[in-house]
Amino acid sequence: MPPNERLRLCLSRSGHTLASLAEQVRTDPKTVARWISTGRVPHRRNAHAVARVLGVDVRELWPSLEQLRESGTGADQDLKSVHLQRSEVPIEQWRTMFAATERSIDILVYAALFLHEQIPGWNDLLREKAENGVRVRVLIGDPGCEAVRVRGEEENFGHGIQSRCHLATMHYRPLAVVPGVEVRLHSTTLYNSLYRADDHMYVNTHLYGVNAYGNPLLRLERTAPQGLFDAYAASMEAVWNDARPLEE
């Protein structure tokens, strides 16, 4: 294959070196060099990461990559793995995902007390991220709303979910005064709990009558616009816009 002159030119214009670009996209400088010298098309995730770092459209660097997407292949590239139950994912894996965040953390849940119960210093982690410039947004269920009451009945949990939502408000209230952190209450029917850290996301689906920890979990990674990742992200934005701030 001929060399990728588009990539060579964009790299030169950006001011990045092979080493600095490789560091940004978490790969090896030799790999970046091969993308240029051999014209090899990288994995979609790496291609979009390179395009974001260089500030160009990925189609400018690798037109064939997007042609494959437009032809209907790779429509599910955002989906990286599926777990039968949320509890199958080790808690350290959750912590690692959020600890690596550099831009934004978004959480849409009713309570998700496991974050506070199983991740030591969860509030401290969010506070530290906010202090380092990460935008942190948390949506928790309004304990008094109808949707939360109904979910408790569906899961044969009575007032348990309402109590857990109330406890979540107590956990997150100290963060309401931290610059860079916003906590809101929502009253929507929660079709999926969403946990986003930059371009990574866990989607905890909800089966009727089953507690969240026993429901399937999807692991997504944003590889292209208008994919599964963006669809779930848009869902959270809609809930966020209708939610109200948690009072201090």
Short mmCIF file of N, CA and C in Angstrom, two decimals, residues 89-221:
data_model
loop_
_atom_site.label_atom_id
_atom_site.label_comp_id
_atom_site.label_asym_id
_atom_site.label_seq_id
_atom_site.Cartn_x
_atom_site.Cartn_y
_atom_site.Cartn_z
N VAL A 89 -18.55 -7.53 36.74
CA VAL A 89 -17.43 -6.63 36.48
C VAL A 89 -16.76 -6.27 37.81
N PRO A 90 -15.48 -6.58 37.96
CA PRO A 90 -14.77 -6.27 39.21
C PRO A 90 -14.84 -4.79 39.54
N ILE A 91 -15.00 -4.47 40.81
CA ILE A 91 -15.14 -3.07 41.20
C ILE A 91 -13.89 -2.27 40.87
N GLU A 92 -12.73 -2.91 40.87
CA GLU A 92 -11.51 -2.19 40.52
C GLU A 92 -11.54 -1.72 39.07
N GLN A 93 -12.23 -2.47 38.22
CA GLN A 93 -12.36 -2.07 36.82
C GLN A 93 -13.19 -0.78 36.71
N TRP A 94 -14.21 -0.67 37.56
CA TRP A 94 -15.00 0.56 37.59
C TRP A 94 -14.12 1.73 38.02
N ARG A 95 -13.38 1.52 39.11
CA ARG A 95 -12.55 2.60 39.64
C ARG A 95 -11.50 3.03 38.62
N THR A 96 -10.90 2.06 37.94
CA THR A 96 -9.87 2.37 36.95
C THR A 96 -10.43 3.23 35.82
N MET A 97 -11.64 2.91 35.38
CA MET A 97 -12.25 3.67 34.29
C MET A 97 -12.43 5.13 34.68
N PHE A 98 -12.96 5.37 35.87
CA PHE A 98 -13.19 6.75 36.30
C PHE A 98 -11.89 7.46 36.66
N ALA A 99 -10.94 6.74 37.22
CA ALA A 99 -9.67 7.35 37.62
C ALA A 99 -8.88 7.83 36.41
N ALA A 100 -9.09 7.21 35.25
CA ALA A 100 -8.36 7.58 34.04
C ALA A 100 -9.00 8.74 33.28
N THR A 101 -10.14 9.21 33.76
CA THR A 101 -10.86 10.26 33.05
C THR A 101 -10.07 11.56 32.99
N GLU A 102 -10.12 12.22 31.83
CA GLU A 102 -9.42 13.49 31.65
C GLU A 102 -10.35 14.64 31.30
N ARG A 103 -11.58 14.35 30.85
CA ARG A 103 -12.46 15.43 30.39
C ARG A 103 -13.81 15.47 31.12
N SER A 104 -14.51 14.35 31.19
CA SER A 104 -15.85 14.40 31.76
C SER A 104 -16.28 13.07 32.36
N ILE A 105 -17.06 13.18 33.42
CA ILE A 105 -17.70 12.04 34.06
C ILE A 105 -19.19 12.33 34.12
N ASP A 106 -20.01 11.42 33.61
CA ASP A 106 -21.47 11.56 33.66
C ASP A 106 -22.06 10.28 34.24
N ILE A 107 -22.96 10.43 35.21
CA ILE A 107 -23.59 9.27 35.85
C ILE A 107 -25.09 9.51 35.92
N LEU A 108 -25.86 8.57 35.41
CA LEU A 108 -27.32 8.61 35.46
C LEU A 108 -27.82 7.34 36.13
N VAL A 109 -28.36 7.46 37.33
CA VAL A 109 -28.79 6.30 38.12
C VAL A 109 -30.00 6.70 38.96
N TYR A 110 -30.54 5.73 39.70
CA TYR A 110 -31.46 6.06 40.78
C TYR A 110 -30.67 6.26 42.06
N ALA A 111 -29.79 5.33 42.38
CA ALA A 111 -28.99 5.46 43.60
C ALA A 111 -27.55 4.99 43.41
N ALA A 112 -27.38 3.78 42.87
CA ALA A 112 -26.03 3.22 42.63
C ALA A 112 -25.15 3.34 43.86
N LEU A 113 -25.65 2.91 44.99
CA LEU A 113 -24.88 3.03 46.23
C LEU A 113 -23.61 2.19 46.21
N PHE A 114 -23.52 1.24 45.30
CA PHE A 114 -22.33 0.40 45.26
C PHE A 114 -21.07 1.22 45.00
N LEU A 115 -21.22 2.37 44.34
CA LEU A 115 -20.05 3.21 44.08
C LEU A 115 -19.46 3.73 45.39
N HIS A 116 -20.32 4.17 46.30
CA HIS A 116 -19.84 4.64 47.59
C HIS A 116 -19.46 3.49 48.52
N GLU A 117 -20.19 2.39 48.41
CA GLU A 117 -19.98 1.28 49.33
C GLU A 117 -18.74 0.45 48.99
N GLN A 118 -18.40 0.37 47.69
CA GLN A 118 -17.33 -0.53 47.27
C GLN A 118 -16.08 0.16 46.75
N ILE A 119 -16.18 1.46 46.44
CA ILE A 119 -15.00 2.19 45.98
C ILE A 119 -14.58 3.14 47.09
N PRO A 120 -13.52 2.83 47.82
CA PRO A 120 -13.08 3.71 48.92
C PRO A 120 -12.78 5.12 48.40
N GLY A 121 -13.29 6.12 49.11
CA GLY A 121 -13.02 7.50 48.72
C GLY A 121 -13.66 7.90 47.41
N TRP A 122 -14.86 7.41 47.11
CA TRP A 122 -15.52 7.72 45.85
C TRP A 122 -15.72 9.24 45.69
N ASN A 123 -16.23 9.88 46.74
CA ASN A 123 -16.40 11.33 46.67
C ASN A 123 -15.06 12.04 46.48
N ASP A 124 -14.04 11.55 47.13
CA ASP A 124 -12.71 12.16 46.99
C ASP A 124 -12.20 12.04 45.56
N LEU A 125 -12.48 10.90 44.93
CA LEU A 125 -12.05 10.71 43.54
C LEU A 125 -12.74 11.74 42.64
N LEU A 126 -14.06 11.91 42.81
CA LEU A 126 -14.79 12.87 41.99
C LEU A 126 -14.32 14.29 42.27
N ARG A 127 -14.07 14.60 43.54
CA ARG A 127 -13.60 15.94 43.90
C ARG A 127 -12.23 16.23 43.26
N GLU A 128 -11.36 15.25 43.32
CA GLU A 128 -10.02 15.42 42.74
C GLU A 128 -10.10 15.61 41.23
N LYS A 129 -10.97 14.83 40.59
CA LYS A 129 -11.12 14.97 39.14
C LYS A 129 -11.62 16.38 38.79
N ALA A 130 -12.59 16.86 39.54
CA ALA A 130 -13.13 18.19 39.28
C ALA A 130 -12.06 19.26 39.47
N GLU A 131 -11.24 19.10 40.49
CA GLU A 131 -10.17 20.06 40.75
C GLU A 131 -9.14 20.08 39.62
N ASN A 132 -9.05 18.95 38.89
CA ASN A 132 -8.11 18.85 37.78
C ASN A 132 -8.76 19.20 36.44
N GLY A 133 -9.96 19.79 36.49
CA GLY A 133 -10.59 20.27 35.27
C GLY A 133 -11.58 19.34 34.62
N VAL A 134 -11.86 18.19 35.23
CA VAL A 134 -12.84 17.25 34.67
C VAL A 134 -14.25 17.72 35.04
N ARG A 135 -15.14 17.74 34.08
CA ARG A 135 -16.53 18.08 34.35
C ARG A 135 -17.23 16.84 34.92
N VAL A 136 -17.82 17.00 36.09
CA VAL A 136 -18.49 15.88 36.76
C VAL A 136 -19.98 16.19 36.90
N ARG A 137 -20.82 15.32 36.36
CA ARG A 137 -22.27 15.49 36.47
C ARG A 137 -22.88 14.17 36.97
N VAL A 138 -23.72 14.29 38.00
CA VAL A 138 -24.35 13.11 38.59
C VAL A 138 -25.86 13.32 38.64
N LEU A 139 -26.60 12.37 38.13
CA LEU A 139 -28.06 12.38 38.18
C LEU A 139 -28.53 11.23 39.05
N ILE A 140 -29.26 11.55 40.13
CA ILE A 140 -29.80 10.51 41.00
C ILE A 140 -31.32 10.66 41.08
N GLY A 141 -31.99 9.57 41.41
CA GLY A 141 -33.44 9.58 41.42
C GLY A 141 -34.01 10.41 42.56
N ASP A 142 -35.05 11.17 42.25
CA ASP A 142 -35.76 11.94 43.28
C ASP A 142 -36.50 10.95 44.17
N PRO A 143 -36.15 10.88 45.46
CA PRO A 143 -36.78 9.86 46.33
C PRO A 143 -38.29 9.94 46.38
N GLY A 144 -38.85 11.12 46.14
CA GLY A 144 -40.29 11.28 46.25
C GLY A 144 -41.06 11.17 44.96
N CYS A 145 -40.38 10.85 43.86
CA CYS A 145 -41.08 10.84 42.57
C CYS A 145 -41.81 9.52 42.32
N GLU A 146 -42.77 9.56 41.42
CA GLU A 146 -43.60 8.40 41.12
C GLU A 146 -42.78 7.29 40.46
N ALA A 147 -41.85 7.65 39.61
CA ALA A 147 -41.07 6.63 38.90
C ALA A 147 -40.28 5.76 39.87
N VAL A 148 -39.70 6.37 40.89
CA VAL A 148 -38.93 5.62 41.88
C VAL A 148 -39.87 4.71 42.69
N ARG A 149 -41.05 5.23 43.05
CA ARG A 149 -42.01 4.41 43.80
C ARG A 149 -42.42 3.18 42.99
N VAL A 150 -42.70 3.39 41.72
CA VAL A 150 -43.13 2.28 40.86
C VAL A 150 -42.02 1.26 40.71
N ARG A 151 -40.77 1.72 40.55
CA ARG A 151 -39.66 0.78 40.41
C ARG A 151 -39.55 -0.10 41.65
N GLY A 152 -39.76 0.48 42.82
CA GLY A 152 -39.73 -0.31 44.05
C GLY A 152 -40.78 -1.40 44.05
N GLU A 153 -41.97 -1.10 43.55
CA GLU A 153 -43.04 -2.10 43.47
C GLU A 153 -42.69 -3.19 42.46
N GLU A 154 -42.14 -2.79 41.33
CA GLU A 154 -41.79 -3.76 40.29
C GLU A 154 -40.73 -4.74 40.76
N GLU A 155 -39.82 -4.28 41.60
CA GLU A 155 -38.74 -5.14 42.08
C GLU A 155 -39.05 -5.77 43.43
N ASN A 156 -40.32 -5.63 43.87
CA ASN A 156 -40.73 -6.17 45.17
C ASN A 156 -39.81 -5.70 46.29
N PHE A 157 -39.43 -4.42 46.19
CA PHE A 157 -38.48 -3.85 47.14
C PHE A 157 -39.13 -2.80 48.03
N GLY A 158 -40.44 -2.60 47.81
CA GLY A 158 -41.18 -1.66 48.64
C GLY A 158 -40.58 -0.27 48.61
N HIS A 159 -40.36 0.30 49.81
CA HIS A 159 -39.78 1.64 49.91
C HIS A 159 -38.25 1.60 49.85
N GLY A 160 -37.70 0.41 49.59
CA GLY A 160 -36.25 0.27 49.61
C GLY A 160 -35.53 1.18 48.63
N ILE A 161 -36.06 1.27 47.40
CA ILE A 161 -35.38 2.10 46.41
C ILE A 161 -35.50 3.57 46.78
N GLN A 162 -36.66 3.97 47.31
CA GLN A 162 -36.81 5.36 47.76
C GLN A 162 -35.78 5.67 48.86
N SER A 163 -35.61 4.71 49.77
CA SER A 163 -34.63 4.90 50.85
C SER A 163 -33.22 5.00 50.30
N ARG A 164 -32.91 4.18 49.29
CA ARG A 164 -31.57 4.19 48.71
C ARG A 164 -31.33 5.50 47.94
N CYS A 165 -32.36 6.00 47.28
CA CYS A 165 -32.21 7.29 46.60
C CYS A 165 -31.96 8.41 47.62
N HIS A 166 -32.67 8.34 48.74
CA HIS A 166 -32.48 9.33 49.78
C HIS A 166 -31.05 9.26 50.33
N LEU A 167 -30.55 8.05 50.52
CA LEU A 167 -29.19 7.89 51.00
C LEU A 167 -28.18 8.41 49.99
N ALA A 168 -28.47 8.20 48.70
CA ALA A 168 -27.58 8.71 47.64
C ALA A 168 -27.50 10.23 47.70
N THR A 169 -28.63 10.89 47.97
CA THR A 169 -28.59 12.36 48.07
C THR A 169 -27.70 12.79 49.23
N MET A 170 -27.71 12.03 50.32
CA MET A 170 -26.86 12.35 51.46
C MET A 170 -25.38 12.16 51.11
N HIS A 171 -25.08 11.11 50.36
CA HIS A 171 -23.70 10.86 49.96
C HIS A 171 -23.17 11.97 49.05
N TYR A 172 -24.01 12.40 48.09
CA TYR A 172 -23.53 13.35 47.08
C TYR A 172 -23.67 14.81 47.49
N ARG A 173 -24.45 15.09 48.52
CA ARG A 173 -24.68 16.49 48.90
C ARG A 173 -23.38 17.27 49.17
N PRO A 174 -22.37 16.67 49.83
CA PRO A 174 -21.12 17.42 50.05
C PRO A 174 -20.43 17.86 48.76
N LEU A 175 -20.72 17.16 47.65
CA LEU A 175 -20.09 17.51 46.37
C LEU A 175 -20.82 18.65 45.67
N ALA A 176 -22.02 18.97 46.14
CA ALA A 176 -22.82 20.00 45.46
C ALA A 176 -22.17 21.37 45.51
N VAL A 177 -21.25 21.57 46.45
CA VAL A 177 -20.58 22.87 46.59
C VAL A 177 -19.20 22.87 45.94
N VAL A 178 -18.81 21.76 45.35
CA VAL A 178 -17.47 21.66 44.75
C VAL A 178 -17.51 22.21 43.33
N PRO A 179 -16.68 23.19 43.00
CA PRO A 179 -16.64 23.71 41.63
C PRO A 179 -16.31 22.60 40.63
N GLY A 180 -17.08 22.55 39.56
CA GLY A 180 -16.85 21.53 38.54
C GLY A 180 -17.71 20.30 38.72
N VAL A 181 -18.43 20.21 39.85
CA VAL A 181 -19.31 19.08 40.11
C VAL A 181 -20.75 19.58 40.16
N GLU A 182 -21.65 18.94 39.43
CA GLU A 182 -23.07 19.24 39.49
C GLU A 182 -23.83 17.97 39.81
N VAL A 183 -24.75 18.06 40.75
CA VAL A 183 -25.59 16.93 41.13
C VAL A 183 -27.04 17.35 40.96
N ARG A 184 -27.81 16.56 40.25
CA ARG A 184 -29.22 16.87 40.03
C ARG A 184 -30.10 15.66 40.36
N LEU A 185 -31.37 15.96 40.66
CA LEU A 185 -32.37 14.93 40.91
C LEU A 185 -33.26 14.82 39.68
N HIS A 186 -33.55 13.58 39.28
CA HIS A 186 -34.45 13.38 38.14
C HIS A 186 -35.62 12.50 38.55
N SER A 187 -36.69 12.60 37.80
CA SER A 187 -37.91 11.84 38.12
C SER A 187 -38.37 11.02 36.93
N THR A 188 -37.43 10.64 36.07
CA THR A 188 -37.78 9.89 34.86
C THR A 188 -37.80 8.38 35.12
N THR A 189 -38.50 7.67 34.26
CA THR A 189 -38.41 6.22 34.26
C THR A 189 -37.01 5.84 33.80
N LEU A 190 -36.30 5.08 34.60
CA LEU A 190 -34.90 4.77 34.30
C LEU A 190 -34.82 3.49 33.47
N TYR A 191 -34.69 3.64 32.17
CA TYR A 191 -34.61 2.48 31.30
C TYR A 191 -33.22 1.85 31.37
N ASN A 192 -32.20 2.68 31.55
CA ASN A 192 -30.83 2.19 31.69
C ASN A 192 -30.09 3.11 32.65
N SER A 193 -29.23 2.54 33.48
CA SER A 193 -28.31 3.34 34.28
C SER A 193 -27.05 3.54 33.44
N LEU A 194 -26.55 4.77 33.39
CA LEU A 194 -25.42 5.09 32.52
C LEU A 194 -24.25 5.60 33.35
N TYR A 195 -23.06 5.11 33.02
CA TYR A 195 -21.83 5.52 33.71
C TYR A 195 -20.80 5.85 32.63
N ARG A 196 -20.53 7.14 32.46
CA ARG A 196 -19.65 7.56 31.37
C ARG A 196 -18.37 8.19 31.92
N ALA A 197 -17.26 7.80 31.33
CA ALA A 197 -15.95 8.40 31.64
C ALA A 197 -15.26 8.67 30.31
N ASP A 198 -15.27 9.93 29.89
CA ASP A 198 -14.75 10.32 28.58
C ASP A 198 -15.44 9.51 27.48
N ASP A 199 -14.69 8.72 26.72
CA ASP A 199 -15.26 7.96 25.61
C ASP A 199 -15.56 6.51 25.98
N HIS A 200 -15.65 6.25 27.28
CA HIS A 200 -15.98 4.91 27.76
C HIS A 200 -17.30 4.98 28.54
N MET A 201 -18.09 3.93 28.46
CA MET A 201 -19.38 3.94 29.12
C MET A 201 -19.83 2.53 29.49
N TYR A 202 -20.41 2.41 30.68
CA TYR A 202 -21.12 1.21 31.07
C TYR A 202 -22.61 1.51 31.00
N VAL A 203 -23.36 0.64 30.35
CA VAL A 203 -24.81 0.76 30.28
C VAL A 203 -25.41 -0.42 31.05
N ASN A 204 -25.98 -0.12 32.20
CA ASN A 204 -26.62 -1.16 33.02
C ASN A 204 -28.09 -1.22 32.60
N THR A 205 -28.43 -2.22 31.79
CA THR A 205 -29.80 -2.34 31.33
C THR A 205 -30.69 -2.77 32.49
N HIS A 206 -32.01 -2.62 32.33
CA HIS A 206 -32.93 -2.96 33.41
C HIS A 206 -34.02 -3.91 32.91
N LEU A 207 -34.00 -5.12 33.43
CA LEU A 207 -35.05 -6.09 33.15
C LEU A 207 -36.16 -5.89 34.17
N TYR A 208 -37.38 -6.12 33.75
CA TYR A 208 -38.52 -5.91 34.64
C TYR A 208 -38.42 -6.78 35.89
N GLY A 209 -38.51 -6.14 37.04
CA GLY A 209 -38.54 -6.85 38.31
C GLY A 209 -37.20 -7.34 38.83
N VAL A 210 -36.10 -6.99 38.15
CA VAL A 210 -34.77 -7.47 38.55
C VAL A 210 -33.94 -6.30 39.07
N ASN A 211 -33.29 -6.49 40.20
CA ASN A 211 -32.43 -5.45 40.75
C ASN A 211 -31.28 -5.15 39.81
N ALA A 212 -30.79 -3.91 39.86
CA ALA A 212 -29.79 -3.44 38.90
C ALA A 212 -28.55 -4.33 38.85
N TYR A 213 -28.05 -4.79 40.00
CA TYR A 213 -26.81 -5.56 40.01
C TYR A 213 -26.95 -6.89 39.28
N GLY A 214 -28.19 -7.37 39.11
CA GLY A 214 -28.41 -8.64 38.43
C GLY A 214 -28.78 -8.50 36.97
N ASN A 215 -28.73 -7.28 36.45
CA ASN A 215 -29.11 -7.03 35.06
C ASN A 215 -27.89 -6.98 34.14
N PRO A 216 -28.09 -7.21 32.85
CA PRO A 216 -26.98 -7.17 31.89
C PRO A 216 -26.29 -5.81 31.84
N LEU A 217 -25.00 -5.85 31.52
CA LEU A 217 -24.20 -4.64 31.43
C LEU A 217 -23.49 -4.61 30.09
N LEU A 218 -23.58 -3.48 29.38
CA LEU A 218 -22.89 -3.28 28.12
C LEU A 218 -21.69 -2.38 28.35
N ARG A 219 -20.56 -2.72 27.78
CA ARG A 219 -19.39 -1.83 27.84
C ARG A 219 -19.21 -1.22 26.46
N LEU A 220 -19.30 0.11 26.40
CA LEU A 220 -19.20 0.83 25.14
C LEU A 220 -17.95 1.70 25.09
N GLU A 221 -17.45 1.90 23.89
CA GLU A 221 -16.37 2.85 23.66
C GLU A 221 -16.68 3.62 22.40
#
